[in-house]
Amino acid sequence: MTMTTFRIAPSILSADFARLGEEVRNVVAAGADIIHFDVMDNHYVPNLTIGPLVCHAIRPHVQVPIDVHLMVKPVDRIIPDFAKAGANIITFHPEASEHIDRTLQLIRDSGCKAGLVFNPGTPMHYLDYVMDKIDMILIMSVNPGFGGQSFIAEALKKITIARRMIDESGRDILLEVDGGIKVDNIRAAAEAGADTFVAGSAIFSQPDYKEVIDAMRAELAKVGR
Ligand code: DX5
Ligand code: ZN
């Protein structure tokens, strides 16, 4: 049996923005596999964060993939800018795009991996006819807009459904979970089928990032798949 590769994706939303280069270097040195980059527009979500300029600024500081989570509406205009700024994965919320298939294709044509993000209240049927263009499925375990919220346990059911869809597709698709992930619930998310774990406040609120990431990996090592 092949063991699942688990990936830890710290969300820099909870990092110190005044020292962002140092923060991303430190968190990668602490064992991060991916940098999760939350883009909010004060329109699709009620918060405003960072854009392509900041992605471009951190790009030379790390070798790991940058995973851009777009919480913006409209979506398409900004995609080539993120691709040029060094993004590797770009995900968006289906409610924020008028033409989901076109947006997925646009991301792939820009040279990035593409994914759809599902809010706690968003049905999964958006995947039905676009699985061939999907490289990542992101299940939100909080409503998007802020770090530091509590994990919504109902998300575990959706992770299970997404895992089944991925396995049935036979395609190589990452299954990411985002929101309220901590040392004490990462294992449950992994058991449900997630393989990529976003964690913002759990990591950046602590003085020793490696200690948190190591503790998360120790939990993941107990997962039986
Ligand atoms: C929320 C963002 C998350 C957020 C997670 O809208 O998409 O990536 O940073 O933060 P925590 O891990 O603190 O819930
Ligand atoms: Zn996110």
mmCIF file with all atom_site columns, N, CA and C in Angstrom, residues 152-175:
data_model
loop_
_atom_site.group_PDB
_atom_site.id
_atom_site.type_symbol
_atom_site.label_atom_id
_atom_site.label_alt_id
_atom_site.label_comp_id
_atom_site.label_asym_id
_atom_site.label_entity_id
_atom_site.label_seq_id
_atom_site.pdbx_PDB_ins_code
_atom_site.Cartn_x
_atom_site.Cartn_y
_atom_site.Cartn_z
_atom_site.occupancy
_atom_site.B_iso_or_equiv
_atom_site.pdbx_formal_charge
_atom_site.auth_seq_id
_atom_site.auth_comp_id
_atom_site.auth_asym_id
_atom_site.auth_atom_id
_atom_site.pdbx_PDB_model_num
ATOM 1  N N  . ILE A 1 152 ? -15.338 24.084 11.376  1.00 0.00 ? 152 ILE A N  1
ATOM 2  C CA . ILE A 1 152 ? -16.730 23.635 11.242  1.00 0.00 ? 152 ILE A CA 1
ATOM 3  C C  . ILE A 1 152 ? -16.696 22.145 10.887  1.00 0.00 ? 152 ILE A C  1
ATOM 4  N N  . ALA A 1 153 ? -17.127 21.316 11.833  1.00 0.00 ? 153 ALA A N  1
ATOM 5  C CA . ALA A 1 153 ? -16.926 19.862 11.700  1.00 0.00 ? 153 ALA A CA 1
ATOM 6  C C  . ALA A 1 153 ? -17.666 19.263 10.506  1.00 0.00 ? 153 ALA A C  1
ATOM 7  N N  . GLU A 1 154 ? -18.742 19.900 10.073  1.00 0.00 ? 154 GLU A N  1
ATOM 8  C CA . GLU A 1 154 ? -19.493 19.420 8.914   1.00 0.00 ? 154 GLU A CA 1
ATOM 9  C C  . GLU A 1 154 ? -18.600 19.286 7.675   1.00 0.00 ? 154 GLU A C  1
ATOM 10 N N  . ALA A 1 155 ? -17.513 20.055 7.661   1.00 0.00 ? 155 ALA A N  1
ATOM 11 C CA . ALA A 1 155 ? -16.580 20.000 6.522   1.00 0.00 ? 155 ALA A CA 1
ATOM 12 C C  . ALA A 1 155 ? -15.998 18.601 6.338   1.00 0.00 ? 155 ALA A C  1
ATOM 13 N N  . LEU A 1 156 ? -15.940 17.826 7.397   1.00 0.00 ? 156 LEU A N  1
ATOM 14 C CA . LEU A 1 156 ? -15.369 16.472 7.281   1.00 0.00 ? 156 LEU A CA 1
ATOM 15 C C  . LEU A 1 156 ? -16.181 15.623 6.303   1.00 0.00 ? 156 LEU A C  1
ATOM 16 N N  . LYS A 1 157 ? -17.519 15.805 6.310   1.00 0.00 ? 157 LYS A N  1
ATOM 17 C CA . LYS A 1 157 ? -18.366 15.053 5.371   1.00 0.00 ? 157 LYS A CA 1
ATOM 18 C C  . LYS A 1 157 ? -18.013 15.402 3.935   1.00 0.00 ? 157 LYS A C  1
ATOM 19 N N  . LYS A 1 158 ? -17.796 16.704 3.714   1.00 0.00 ? 158 LYS A N  1
ATOM 20 C CA . LYS A 1 158 ? -17.458 17.144 2.362   1.00 0.00 ? 158 LYS A CA 1
ATOM 21 C C  . LYS A 1 158 ? -16.096 16.644 1.927   1.00 0.00 ? 158 LYS A C  1
ATOM 22 N N  . ILE A 1 159 ? -15.174 16.588 2.862   1.00 0.00 ? 159 ILE A N  1
ATOM 23 C CA . ILE A 1 159 ? -13.843 16.045 2.530   1.00 0.00 ? 159 ILE A CA 1
ATOM 24 C C  . ILE A 1 159 ? -14.002 14.592 2.082   1.00 0.00 ? 159 ILE A C  1
ATOM 25 N N  . THR A 1 160 ? -14.850 13.849 2.793   1.00 0.00 ? 160 THR A N  1
ATOM 26 C CA . THR A 1 160 ? -15.084 12.442 2.439   1.00 0.00 ? 160 THR A CA 1
ATOM 27 C C  . THR A 1 160 ? -15.651 12.324 1.022   1.00 0.00 ? 160 THR A C  1
ATOM 28 N N  . ILE A 1 161 ? -16.610 13.215 0.718   1.00 0.00 ? 161 ILE A N  1
ATOM 29 C CA . ILE A 1 161 ? -17.226 13.194 -0.625  1.00 0.00 ? 161 ILE A CA 1
ATOM 30 C C  . ILE A 1 161 ? -16.183 13.550 -1.683  1.00 0.00 ? 161 ILE A C  1
ATOM 31 N N  . ALA A 1 162 ? -15.400 14.577 -1.412  1.00 0.00 ? 162 ALA A N  1
ATOM 32 C CA . ALA A 1 162 ? -14.377 14.998 -2.382  1.00 0.00 ? 162 ALA A CA 1
ATOM 33 C C  . ALA A 1 162 ? -13.342 13.900 -2.591  1.00 0.00 ? 162 ALA A C  1
ATOM 34 N N  . ARG A 1 163 ? -12.959 13.214 -1.501  1.00 0.00 ? 163 ARG A N  1
ATOM 35 C CA . ARG A 1 163 ? -11.990 12.115 -1.626  1.00 0.00 ? 163 ARG A CA 1
ATOM 36 C C  . ARG A 1 163 ? -12.533 11.036 -2.544  1.00 0.00 ? 163 ARG A C  1
ATOM 37 N N  . ARG A 1 164 ? -13.816 10.715 -2.379  1.00 0.00 ? 164 ARG A N  1
ATOM 38 C CA . ARG A 1 164 ? -14.419 9.685  -3.227  1.00 0.00 ? 164 ARG A CA 1
ATOM 39 C C  . ARG A 1 164 ? -14.403 10.140 -4.692  1.00 0.00 ? 164 ARG A C  1
ATOM 40 N N  . MET A 1 165 ? -14.767 11.392 -4.926  1.00 0.00 ? 165 MET A N  1
ATOM 41 C CA . MET A 1 165 ? -14.787 11.901 -6.310  1.00 0.00 ? 165 MET A CA 1
ATOM 42 C C  . MET A 1 165 ? -13.394 11.850 -6.933  1.00 0.00 ? 165 MET A C  1
ATOM 43 N N  . ILE A 1 166 ? -12.382 12.205 -6.144  1.00 0.00 ? 166 ILE A N  1
ATOM 44 C CA . ILE A 1 166 ? -11.006 12.192 -6.662  1.00 0.00 ? 166 ILE A CA 1
ATOM 45 C C  . ILE A 1 166 ? -10.591 10.762 -6.990  1.00 0.00 ? 166 ILE A C  1
ATOM 46 N N  . ASP A 1 167 ? -10.861 9.849  -6.064  1.00 0.00 ? 167 ASP A N  1
ATOM 47 C CA . ASP A 1 167 ? -10.459 8.452  -6.285  1.00 0.00 ? 167 ASP A CA 1
ATOM 48 C C  . ASP A 1 167 ? -11.155 7.888  -7.519  1.00 0.00 ? 167 ASP A C  1
ATOM 49 N N  . GLU A 1 168 ? -12.440 8.225  -7.680  1.00 0.00 ? 168 GLU A N  1
ATOM 50 C CA . GLU A 1 168 ? -13.176 7.725  -8.843  1.00 0.00 ? 168 GLU A CA 1
ATOM 51 C C  . GLU A 1 168 ? -12.645 8.322  -10.148 1.00 0.00 ? 168 GLU A C  1
ATOM 52 N N  . SER A 1 169 ? -12.145 9.546  -10.066 1.00 0.00 ? 169 SER A N  1
ATOM 53 C CA . SER A 1 169 ? -11.640 10.197 -11.282 1.00 0.00 ? 169 SER A CA 1
ATOM 54 C C  . SER A 1 169 ? -10.320 9.575  -11.727 1.00 0.00 ? 169 SER A C  1
ATOM 55 N N  . GLY A 1 170 ? -9.592  8.989  -10.781 1.00 0.00 ? 170 GLY A N  1
ATOM 56 C CA . GLY A 1 170 ? -8.279  8.428  -11.110 1.00 0.00 ? 170 GLY A CA 1
ATOM 57 C C  . GLY A 1 170 ? -7.243  9.497  -11.397 1.00 0.00 ? 170 GLY A C  1
ATOM 58 N N  . ARG A 1 171 ? -7.577  10.746 -11.162 1.00 0.00 ? 171 ARG A N  1
ATOM 59 C CA . ARG A 1 171 ? -6.648  11.832 -11.466 1.00 0.00 ? 171 ARG A CA 1
ATOM 60 C C  . ARG A 1 171 ? -5.861  12.229 -10.224 1.00 0.00 ? 171 ARG A C  1
ATOM 61 N N  . ASP A 1 172 ? -4.746  12.926 -10.494 1.00 0.00 ? 172 ASP A N  1
ATOM 62 C CA . ASP A 1 172 ? -3.850  13.349 -9.425  1.00 0.00 ? 172 ASP A CA 1
ATOM 63 C C  . ASP A 1 172 ? -4.318  14.732 -8.956  1.00 0.00 ? 172 ASP A C  1
ATOM 64 N N  . ILE A 1 173 ? -5.175  14.751 -7.946  1.00 0.00 ? 173 ILE A N  1
ATOM 65 C CA . ILE A 1 173 ? -5.797  15.997 -7.480  1.00 0.00 ? 173 ILE A CA 1
ATOM 66 C C  . ILE A 1 173 ? -5.522  16.146 -5.985  1.00 0.00 ? 173 ILE A C  1
ATOM 67 N N  . LEU A 1 174 ? -4.989  17.290 -5.601  1.00 0.00 ? 174 LEU A N  1
ATOM 68 C CA . LEU A 1 174 ? -4.752  17.552 -4.174  1.00 0.00 ? 174 LEU A CA 1
ATOM 69 C C  . LEU A 1 174 ? -6.081  17.886 -3.497  1.00 0.00 ? 174 LEU A C  1
ATOM 70 N N  . LEU A 1 175 ? -6.235  17.398 -2.269  1.00 0.00 ? 175 LEU A N  1
ATOM 71 C CA . LEU A 1 175 ? -7.441  17.703 -1.487  1.00 0.00 ? 175 LEU A CA 1
ATOM 72 C C  . LEU A 1 175 ? -7.015  18.483 -0.243  1.00 0.00 ? 175 LEU A C  1
#
